[in-house]
């Protein structure tokens, strides 16, 4: 249904009929996506949908059983922990088990679960500690606030690559190129080596950002309205946002080789490889797609470029045909555009889980 709010125009909310169809699994796919996205920010509609799901003949008993199991586990775990210490002869464990504050744990757990309140405070009088107060917030034991700012959510959605070994490898390559050029005295011979290496680094970052083997929350993320291709492109953009300035700046500070490509000559090849890996990943999975594109780059670009020698003027002469000139750069741009069109045509494939 639609409601009018003063000064804000029409505001869509979930009606009872749509909530019932969603709970029964008969809502259209577009309606289900709209509902799932809306309830992320609307608590009233989330409560209405939750009530409809709990009232379902199949989902209701299942959710009730899960809730009962969670509450039972929440009550038993503290008792098991104290009981094991008491069995080992810890006198403090006996006092904890006998204290009113500890005995009230089950009540506090049940009260918090029943009311759904994010913050609860329990006060009890122990046998030797006076008054004890326990406060729990919606952040839980993880220390992560229940509501993150938009900027924090975007950074977190950037994916595993920016929080793992790939970021370290990127820094090592960029700083290593500068160190080899100026510290080891290799001079201008390092730039062609960086040019043939740089395009595969974003490729590796994208492969480590999304997919069954890269993201421990892959199944959950894929099932959300913000998952699939949208999340994949968000993480790919985050990888490019980090790698493009770092590698281009590293190339810019390296000594210029006579007649060689510029520091930004790798950008279009790198973009083409990244988009090609995404498009191929829609058929075979992200990791396999990135591995195939990376292997093709090594076979058809790196190997011929290094055939005359792995460093110096020979490497520059071998790498220049793949980077230098308007015709070559236009070819990479056309390849990137073609892969982007294929990716758009295959966008629905990212709504399904990858196979191992």
Coordinates of N, CA, C and O in Angstrom, one line a residue, residues 163-317:
X163 N 41.0 -6.7 3.1 CA 41.3 -7.0 4.4 C 42.2 -8.2 4.5 O 42.4 -8.7 5.6
X164 N 42.8 -8.6 3.4 CA 43.6 -9.8 3.5 C 45.0 -9.6 2.8 O 45.5 -8.5 2.7
X165 N 45.5 -10.7 2.3 CA 46.9 -10.8 1.8 C 47.0 -10.0 0.5 O 48.1 -9.6 0.1
X166 N 45.9 -9.9 -0.2 CA 46.0 -9.2 -1.5 C 46.5 -7.7 -1.3 O 47.3 -7.2 -2.1
X167 N 46.0 -7.1 -0.3 CA 46.4 -5.7 -0.1 C 47.9 -5.6 0.2 O 48.6 -4.7 -0.2
X168 N 48.3 -6.6 1.0 CA 49.8 -6.6 1.3 C 50.6 -6.8 0.1 O 51.6 -6.2 -0.1
X169 N 50.1 -7.7 -0.8 CA 50.9 -8.0 -2.1 C 50.9 -6.8 -2.9 O 51.9 -6.5 -3.6
X170 N 49.8 -6.0 -3.0 CA 49.8 -4.8 -3.8 C 50.8 -3.8 -3.3 O 51.5 -3.2 -4.1
X171 N 50.9 -3.6 -2.0 CA 51.8 -2.7 -1.4 C 53.3 -3.1 -1.7 O 54.2 -2.3 -2.0
X172 N 53.5 -4.4 -1.6 CA 54.8 -5.0 -1.8 C 55.3 -4.8 -3.2 O 56.4 -4.4 -3.5
X173 N 54.4 -5.0 -4.2 CA 54.7 -4.8 -5.6 C 55.0 -3.3 -5.9 O 56.0 -3.0 -6.5
X174 N 54.2 -2.4 -5.4 CA 54.4 -1.0 -5.7 C 55.7 -0.5 -5.0 O 56.5 0.1 -5.7
X175 N 55.9 -0.8 -3.7 CA 57.1 -0.3 -3.1 C 58.3 -1.1 -3.6 O 59.4 -0.5 -3.6
X176 N 58.1 -2.4 -3.9 CA 59.2 -3.2 -4.4 C 59.8 -2.7 -5.7 O 61.0 -2.7 -6.0
X177 N 58.8 -2.2 -6.6 CA 59.3 -1.7 -7.9 C 60.1 -0.4 -7.7 O 61.2 -0.2 -8.3
X178 N 59.7 0.5 -6.8 CA 60.5 1.7 -6.5 C 61.8 1.3 -5.8 O 62.9 1.9 -6.2
X179 N 61.8 0.3 -4.9 CA 63.1 -0.1 -4.3 C 64.0 -0.7 -5.3 O 65.3 -0.4 -5.2
X180 N 63.6 -1.5 -6.2 CA 64.4 -2.1 -7.2 C 65.0 -1.1 -8.1 O 66.2 -1.1 -8.5
X181 N 64.2 -0.1 -8.5 CA 64.7 0.9 -9.4 C 65.7 1.8 -8.8 O 66.8 2.1 -9.4
X182 N 65.5 2.3 -7.6 CA 66.4 3.3 -7.0 C 67.4 2.6 -6.0 O 68.5 3.0 -5.9
X183 N 66.9 1.6 -5.3 CA 67.8 1.0 -4.3 C 68.7 0.0 -4.8 O 69.9 -0.1 -4.5
X184 N 68.2 -0.8 -5.8 CA 69.1 -1.8 -6.4 C 69.8 -1.3 -7.7 O 70.5 -2.1 -8.3
X185 N 69.5 -0.1 -8.1 CA 70.2 0.4 -9.3 C 69.7 -0.1 -10.6 O 70.5 0.0 -11.6
X186 N 68.5 -0.6 -10.7 CA 68.0 -1.1 -12.0 C 67.5 -0.1 -12.8 O 67.3 -0.3 -14.1
X187 N 67.1 1.1 -12.3 CA 66.7 2.3 -13.1 C 65.5 2.0 -13.9 O 64.5 1.5 -13.4
X188 N 65.5 2.5 -15.2 CA 64.4 2.4 -16.0 C 64.0 1.0 -16.4 O 62.9 0.9 -17.0
X189 N 64.7 0.0 -16.2 CA 64.4 -1.3 -16.6 C 63.2 -1.9 -15.7 O 62.7 -2.9 -16.1
X190 N 62.9 -1.2 -14.6 CA 61.8 -1.8 -13.8 C 60.4 -1.4 -14.3 O 59.5 -2.2 -14.1
X191 N 60.3 -0.3 -15.0 CA 59.0 0.1 -15.5 C 58.3 -0.9 -16.4 O 57.1 -1.2 -16.1
X192 N 59.0 -1.5 -17.4 CA 58.3 -2.5 -18.2 C 57.9 -3.7 -17.4 O 56.9 -4.4 -17.6
X193 N 58.7 -4.1 -16.4 CA 58.4 -5.2 -15.5 C 57.1 -4.9 -14.7 O 56.2 -5.8 -14.5
X194 N 56.9 -3.7 -14.2 CA 55.7 -3.3 -13.5 C 54.5 -3.3 -14.5 O 53.4 -3.6 -14.1
X195 N 54.7 -2.8 -15.7 CA 53.7 -2.8 -16.7 C 53.0 -4.1 -17.0 O 51.8 -4.3 -17.1
X196 N 53.9 -5.2 -17.1 CA 53.3 -6.5 -17.4 C 52.8 -7.2 -16.1 O 52.0 -8.2 -16.2
X197 N 53.1 -6.7 -15.0 CA 52.6 -7.2 -13.7 C 51.3 -6.6 -13.2 O 50.4 -7.2 -12.7
X198 N 51.2 -5.3 -13.4 CA 50.1 -4.5 -12.9 C 48.8 -5.0 -13.3 O 47.8 -5.0 -12.4
X199 N 48.5 -5.3 -14.6 CA 47.1 -5.7 -14.9 C 46.6 -6.9 -14.2 O 45.3 -7.0 -14.1
X200 N 47.4 -7.8 -13.7 CA 46.9 -9.0 -13.1 C 46.6 -8.8 -11.6 O 46.0 -9.7 -11.0
X201 N 47.1 -7.7 -11.0 CA 46.9 -7.5 -9.6 C 45.4 -7.2 -9.3 O 44.8 -7.8 -8.4
X202 N 44.7 -6.3 -10.0 CA 43.3 -6.1 -9.8 C 42.5 -7.4 -10.1 O 41.5 -7.7 -9.4
X203 N 43.0 -8.1 -11.0 CA 42.3 -9.4 -11.4 C 42.3 -10.3 -10.2 O 41.3 -10.9 -9.8
X204 N 43.5 -10.4 -9.5 CA 43.6 -11.3 -8.3 C 42.7 -10.7 -7.2 O 42.1 -11.5 -6.4
X205 N 42.7 -9.4 -7.0 CA 41.9 -8.8 -6.0 C 40.4 -9.1 -6.2 O 39.7 -9.4 -5.2
X206 N 39.9 -9.0 -7.4 CA 38.5 -9.4 -7.7 C 38.2 -10.8 -7.4 O 37.1 -11.2 -6.8
X207 N 39.1 -11.7 -7.7 CA 38.9 -13.1 -7.5 C 38.8 -13.4 -6.0 O 38.1 -14.4 -5.6
X208 N 39.5 -12.7 -5.2 CA 39.6 -12.9 -3.7 C 38.5 -12.1 -3.0 O 38.4 -12.2 -1.8
X209 N 37.6 -11.4 -3.8 CA 36.6 -10.6 -3.1 C 35.2 -11.2 -3.1 O 34.3 -10.8 -2.3
X210 N 34.9 -12.1 -4.0 CA 33.6 -12.6 -4.2 C 33.6 -14.0 -4.7 O 34.4 -14.4 -5.5
X211 N 32.7 -14.8 -4.2 CA 32.5 -16.2 -4.7 C 32.5 -17.2 -3.6 O 32.8 -16.9 -2.4
X212 N 32.2 -18.4 -3.9 CA 32.1 -19.5 -2.9 C 33.3 -19.7 -2.2 O 33.3 -20.0 -0.9
X213 N 34.5 -19.6 -2.8 CA 35.8 -19.9 -2.1 C 36.4 -18.7 -1.5 O 37.5 -18.8 -0.9
X214 N 35.9 -17.5 -1.7 CA 36.5 -16.3 -1.2 C 35.8 -15.6 -0.1 O 36.4 -15.0 0.8
X215 N 34.5 -15.8 0.0 CA 33.7 -15.1 1.0 C 33.0 -16.0 1.9 O 32.1 -16.8 1.4
X216 N 33.3 -16.0 3.2 CA 32.6 -17.0 4.1 C 31.1 -16.7 4.2 O 30.4 -17.6 4.7
X217 N 30.6 -15.5 3.9 CA 29.2 -15.2 3.9 C 28.6 -15.2 2.5 O 27.6 -14.5 2.3
X218 N 29.2 -15.9 1.6 CA 28.8 -15.9 0.2 C 27.3 -16.3 0.1 O 26.5 -15.6 -0.6
X219 N 26.9 -17.4 0.7 CA 25.5 -17.8 0.5 C 24.5 -16.8 1.1 O 23.5 -16.5 0.5
X220 N 24.8 -16.2 2.2 CA 23.9 -15.2 2.8 C 23.9 -14.0 2.0 O 22.8 -13.4 1.7
X221 N 25.1 -13.5 1.5 CA 25.1 -12.3 0.7 C 24.4 -12.4 -0.6 O 23.7 -11.5 -1.1
X222 N 24.5 -13.6 -1.2 CA 23.8 -13.8 -2.5 C 22.3 -13.8 -2.4 O 21.6 -13.4 -3.3
X223 N 21.8 -14.2 -1.2 CA 20.4 -14.3 -1.1 C 19.7 -13.0 -0.7 O 18.5 -12.9 -0.7
X224 N 20.5 -11.9 -0.5 CA 19.9 -10.6 -0.2 C 19.7 -9.8 -1.4 O 20.3 -10.1 -2.5
X225 N 18.8 -8.8 -1.3 CA 18.6 -7.9 -2.5 C 19.8 -7.2 -3.0 O 19.9 -6.9 -4.2
X226 N 20.8 -6.9 -2.1 CA 22.0 -6.2 -2.5 C 23.1 -7.2 -2.9 O 24.2 -6.7 -3.2
X227 N 22.8 -8.5 -3.0 CA 23.8 -9.4 -3.4 C 24.0 -9.5 -4.9 O 23.5 -8.7 -5.7
X228 N 24.6 -10.6 -5.3 CA 24.7 -10.9 -6.8 C 25.6 -9.9 -7.5 O 26.7 -9.5 -6.9
X229 N 25.3 -9.5 -8.7 CA 26.2 -8.7 -9.5 C 26.4 -7.3 -8.8 O 27.5 -6.8 -9.0
X230 N 25.4 -6.8 -8.1 CA 25.6 -5.5 -7.5 C 26.7 -5.5 -6.5 O 27.6 -4.6 -6.5
X231 N 26.7 -6.5 -5.6 CA 27.8 -6.6 -4.6 C 29.1 -6.9 -5.3 O 30.2 -6.4 -4.9
X232 N 29.1 -7.8 -6.3 CA 30.3 -8.1 -7.1 C 30.9 -6.8 -7.7 O 32.2 -6.6 -7.6
X233 N 30.1 -6.0 -8.3 CA 30.6 -4.7 -8.9 C 31.1 -3.8 -7.8 O 32.1 -3.0 -8.0
X234 N 30.4 -3.7 -6.7 CA 30.9 -2.9 -5.6 C 32.3 -3.3 -5.1 O 33.2 -2.4 -4.9
X235 N 32.5 -4.6 -5.0 CA 33.8 -5.0 -4.5 C 34.9 -4.9 -5.6 O 36.0 -4.6 -5.3
X236 N 34.5 -5.1 -6.8 CA 35.5 -4.9 -7.9 C 35.9 -3.4 -8.0 O 37.0 -3.1 -8.2
X237 N 34.9 -2.5 -7.8 CA 35.2 -1.1 -7.8 C 36.1 -0.7 -6.7 O 37.0 0.1 -6.8
X238 N 35.9 -1.3 -5.5 CA 36.8 -1.0 -4.4 C 38.2 -1.5 -4.6 O 39.2 -0.8 -4.3
X239 N 38.3 -2.7 -5.3 CA 39.7 -3.2 -5.6 C 40.4 -2.2 -6.6 O 41.6 -1.9 -6.4
X240 N 39.7 -1.8 -7.6 CA 40.2 -0.8 -8.6 C 40.6 0.5 -8.0 O 41.6 1.1 -8.3
X241 N 39.7 1.0 -7.0 CA 40.0 2.2 -6.4 C 41.3 2.2 -5.6 O 41.9 3.3 -5.5
X242 N 41.6 1.1 -5.1 CA 42.9 1.0 -4.3 C 44.1 0.7 -5.2 O 45.1 1.3 -5.1
X243 N 43.9 -0.2 -6.2 CA 45.0 -0.6 -7.0 C 45.5 0.4 -8.1 O 46.6 0.6 -8.4
X244 N 44.5 1.1 -8.7 CA 44.8 2.0 -9.8 C 45.7 3.1 -9.3 O 46.8 3.4 -9.9
X245 N 45.4 3.9 -8.2 CA 46.3 4.9 -7.8 C 47.7 4.4 -7.3 O 48.7 5.0 -7.6
X246 N 47.7 3.3 -6.6 CA 48.9 2.8 -6.0 C 49.9 2.4 -7.2 O 51.1 2.8 -7.2
X247 N 49.4 1.6 -8.1 CA 50.3 1.1 -9.2 C 50.7 2.3 -10.2 O 51.8 2.3 -10.7
X248 N 49.7 3.1 -10.5 CA 50.0 4.3 -11.4 C 51.0 5.2 -10.7 O 52.0 5.7 -11.4
X249 N 50.9 5.5 -9.5 CA 51.8 6.4 -8.8 C 53.2 5.7 -8.7 O 54.2 6.4 -8.9
X250 N 53.2 4.4 -8.5 CA 54.5 3.7 -8.5 C 55.2 3.8 -9.8 O 56.4 4.0 -9.9
X251 N 54.4 3.6 -10.9 CA 55.0 3.7 -12.2 C 55.5 5.1 -12.6 O 56.4 5.3 -13.3
X252 N 54.7 6.1 -12.0 CA 55.1 7.5 -12.3 C 56.4 7.9 -11.7 O 57.1 8.8 -12.3
X253 N 56.7 7.4 -10.6 CA 58.0 7.8 -9.9 C 59.2 7.0 -10.4 O 60.3 7.3 -10.1
X254 N 59.0 6.0 -11.2 CA 60.1 5.2 -11.8 C 60.7 6.0 -12.9 O 60.1 6.8 -13.6
X255 N 62.0 5.8 -13.1 CA 62.7 6.4 -14.3 C 62.0 6.1 -15.6 O 61.6 4.9 -15.8
X256 N 62.0 7.0 -16.5 CA 61.3 6.8 -17.8 C 62.3 6.2 -18.7 O 63.4 6.7 -18.9
X257 N 61.8 5.1 -19.4 CA 62.7 4.5 -20.4 C 62.4 5.2 -21.8 O 61.3 5.5 -22.1
X258 N 63.4 5.3 -22.6 CA 63.3 6.0 -23.8 C 62.4 5.2 -24.8 O 62.6 4.1 -25.0
X259 N 61.3 5.9 -25.3 CA 60.4 5.3 -26.2 C 59.5 4.3 -25.6 O 58.7 3.6 -26.3
X260 N 59.4 4.2 -24.3 CA 58.6 3.2 -23.6 C 57.2 3.8 -23.3 O 57.0 5.0 -23.4
X261 N 56.2 2.9 -22.9 CA 54.9 3.4 -22.6 C 54.9 4.2 -21.3 O 55.8 4.1 -20.5
X262 N 53.9 5.0 -21.1 CA 53.8 5.9 -19.9 C 53.3 5.0 -18.7 O 53.0 3.8 -18.8
X263 N 53.3 5.7 -17.6 CA 53.0 5.0 -16.3 C 51.5 4.5 -16.3 O 51.2 3.6 -15.6
X264 N 50.6 5.2 -17.0 CA 49.2 4.8 -17.0 C 48.8 3.9 -18.2 O 47.6 3.6 -18.4
X265 N 49.8 3.4 -18.9 CA 49.5 2.6 -20.1 C 48.9 1.2 -19.7 O 48.3 0.6 -20.5
X266 N 49.0 0.8 -18.4 CA 48.4 -0.5 -18.0 C 47.0 -0.4 -17.7 O 46.3 -1.4 -17.5
X267 N 46.4 0.8 -17.6 CA 45.0 1.0 -17.0 C 44.0 0.3 -17.9 O 43.2 -0.5 -17.4
X268 N 43.9 0.5 -19.2 CA 42.9 -0.1 -20.0 C 43.2 -1.6 -20.1 O 42.2 -2.4 -20.1
X269 N 44.4 -2.1 -20.3 CA 44.6 -3.6 -20.2 C 44.1 -4.2 -18.9 O 43.4 -5.2 -18.9
X270 N 44.4 -3.5 -17.8 CA 43.9 -4.0 -16.5 C 42.4 -4.0 -16.4 O 41.8 -5.0 -15.8
X271 N 41.8 -2.9 -16.9 CA 40.3 -2.9 -16.8 C 39.7 -4.0 -17.7 O 38.7 -4.7 -17.3
X272 N 40.3 -4.2 -18.9 CA 39.8 -5.2 -19.8 C 39.9 -6.6 -19.2 O 39.0 -7.4 -19.2
X273 N 41.0 -6.9 -18.5 CA 41.2 -8.2 -17.9 C 40.2 -8.4 -16.7 O 39.7 -9.5 -16.5
X274 N 40.0 -7.3 -15.9 CA 39.1 -7.4 -14.8 C 37.7 -7.7 -15.3 O 37.0 -8.6 -14.8
X275 N 37.2 -7.0 -16.3 CA 35.8 -7.2 -16.8 C 35.7 -8.5 -17.5 O 34.7 -9.2 -17.4
X276 N 36.8 -8.9 -18.2 CA 36.7 -10.2 -18.8 C 36.6 -11.4 -17.8 O 35.9 -12.3 -18.0
X277 N 37.3 -11.2 -16.7 CA 37.2 -12.2 -15.6 C 35.8 -12.3 -15.0 O 35.3 -13.3 -14.7
X278 N 35.2 -11.1 -14.8 CA 33.8 -11.1 -14.3 C 32.9 -11.7 -15.3 O 32.0 -12.5 -14.9
X279 N 33.0 -11.4 -16.6 CA 32.1 -12.0 -17.6 C 32.3 -13.5 -17.7 O 31.3 -14.3 -17.7
X280 N 33.6 -14.0 -17.7 CA 33.8 -15.4 -17.7 C 33.4 -16.1 -16.4 O 32.9 -17.2 -16.4
X281 N 33.5 -15.4 -15.3 CA 33.0 -15.9 -14.0 C 31.5 -16.2 -14.0 O 31.1 -17.0 -13.2
X282 N 30.7 -15.5 -14.9 CA 29.3 -15.8 -14.9 C 29.0 -17.2 -15.5 O 27.9 -17.7 -15.3
X283 N 30.0 -17.8 -16.2 CA 29.8 -19.1 -16.7 C 30.5 -20.2 -15.8 O 29.9 -21.2 -15.6
X284 N 31.7 -19.9 -15.3 CA 32.5 -21.0 -14.6 C 32.8 -20.6 -13.2 O 33.4 -21.4 -12.5
X285 N 32.3 -19.5 -12.7 CA 32.6 -19.1 -11.3 C 33.8 -18.1 -11.3 O 34.6 -18.0 -12.2
X286 N 33.8 -17.2 -10.3 CA 34.7 -16.1 -10.2 C 36.2 -16.6 -10.1 O 37.0 -16.0 -10.8
X287 N 36.5 -17.6 -9.3 CA 37.9 -18.0 -9.2 C 38.4 -18.6 -10.4 O 39.5 -18.3 -10.9
X288 N 37.6 -19.5 -11.1 CA 38.0 -20.1 -12.3 C 38.2 -19.1 -13.4 O 39.1 -19.2 -14.2
X289 N 37.2 -18.1 -13.5 CA 37.3 -17.1 -14.5 C 38.6 -16.3 -14.4 O 39.2 -16.0 -15.4
X290 N 38.9 -15.8 -13.2 CA 40.1 -15.0 -12.9 C 41.3 -15.8 -13.3 O 42.3 -15.3 -13.8
X291 N 41.3 -17.1 -12.9 CA 42.5 -18.0 -13.2 C 42.7 -18.1 -14.7 O 43.8 -18.1 -15.2
X292 N 41.6 -18.3 -15.4 CA 41.7 -18.5 -16.9 C 42.2 -17.2 -17.5 O 43.1 -17.3 -18.4
X293 N 41.7 -16.1 -17.1 CA 42.1 -14.8 -17.8 C 43.6 -14.6 -17.4 O 44.4 -14.1 -18.2
X294 N 44.0 -14.8 -16.2 CA 45.4 -14.6 -15.8 C 46.3 -15.5 -16.5 O 47.4 -15.1 -16.9
X295 N 45.9 -16.8 -16.7 CA 46.8 -17.7 -17.5 C 46.9 -17.3 -18.9 O 48.0 -17.4 -19.5
X296 N 45.8 -16.7 -19.5 CA 45.9 -16.3 -20.9 C 46.8 -15.1 -21.0 O 47.6 -14.9 -22.0
X297 N 46.8 -14.2 -20.0 CA 47.7 -13.0 -20.0 C 49.2 -13.5 -19.9 O 50.0 -12.9 -20.6
X298 N 49.4 -14.4 -19.1 CA 50.8 -15.0 -19.0 C 51.3 -15.6 -20.3 O 52.4 -15.4 -20.7
X299 N 50.4 -16.3 -20.9 CA 50.7 -17.1 -22.1 C 50.9 -16.2 -23.3 O 51.8 -16.4 -24.2
X300 N 50.0 -15.2 -23.5 CA 50.0 -14.4 -24.7 C 50.6 -13.0 -24.6 O 50.8 -12.4 -25.6
X301 N 50.9 -12.6 -23.4 CA 51.5 -11.3 -23.2 C 52.9 -11.4 -22.5 O 53.9 -10.9 -23.0
X302 N 52.9 -11.9 -21.3 CA 54.1 -11.9 -20.5 C 55.2 -12.8 -21.2 O 56.3 -12.4 -21.3
X303 N 54.8 -14.0 -21.6 CA 55.8 -14.9 -22.2 C 56.4 -14.3 -23.5 O 57.6 -14.3 -23.6
X304 N 55.6 -13.8 -24.5 CA 56.2 -13.2 -25.6 C 57.0 -11.9 -25.3 O 58.1 -11.6 -25.9
X305 N 56.6 -11.1 -24.3 CA 57.3 -9.9 -23.9 C 58.6 -10.2 -23.3 O 59.6 -9.4 -23.5
X306 N 58.7 -11.3 -22.6 CA 60.0 -11.6 -21.9 C 60.9 -12.6 -22.7 O 61.9 -13.1 -22.2
X307 N 60.4 -12.8 -24.0 CA 61.2 -13.8 -24.8 C 62.6 -13.3 -25.1 O 63.6 -14.1 -25.1
X308 N 62.8 -12.0 -25.2 CA 64.1 -11.4 -25.5 C 64.9 -11.1 -24.3 O 66.1 -10.8 -24.4
X309 N 64.4 -11.3 -23.1 CA 65.1 -11.1 -21.9 C 64.2 -10.6 -20.8 O 63.2 -9.8 -21.1
X310 N 64.4 -10.9 -19.6 CA 63.5 -10.5 -18.5 C 63.7 -9.1 -18.0 O 63.0 -8.7 -17.1
X311 N 64.6 -8.3 -18.5 CA 64.9 -7.0 -17.9 C 65.5 -6.1 -19.0 O 65.9 -6.6 -20.1
X312 N 65.5 -4.8 -18.7 CA 66.2 -3.9 -19.5 C 65.5 -3.5 -20.8 O 64.3 -3.7 -20.9
X313 N 66.3 -3.2 -21.8 CA 65.7 -2.7 -23.1 C 65.0 -3.8 -23.8 O 64.0 -3.6 -24.5
X314 N 65.4 -5.1 -23.6 CA 64.8 -6.2 -24.3 C 63.3 -6.3 -23.8 O 62.4 -6.6 -24.6
X315 N 63.1 -6.2 -22.5 CA 61.8 -6.3 -21.9 C 60.9 -5.2 -22.4 O 59.8 -5.3 -22.7
X316 N 61.5 -4.0 -22.4 CA 60.7 -2.8 -22.9 C 60.3 -3.0 -24.3 O 59.2 -2.7 -24.7
X317 N 61.2 -3.5 -25.2 CA 60.9 -3.7 -26.6 C 59.8 -4.8 -26.7 O 58.9 -4.7 -27.6

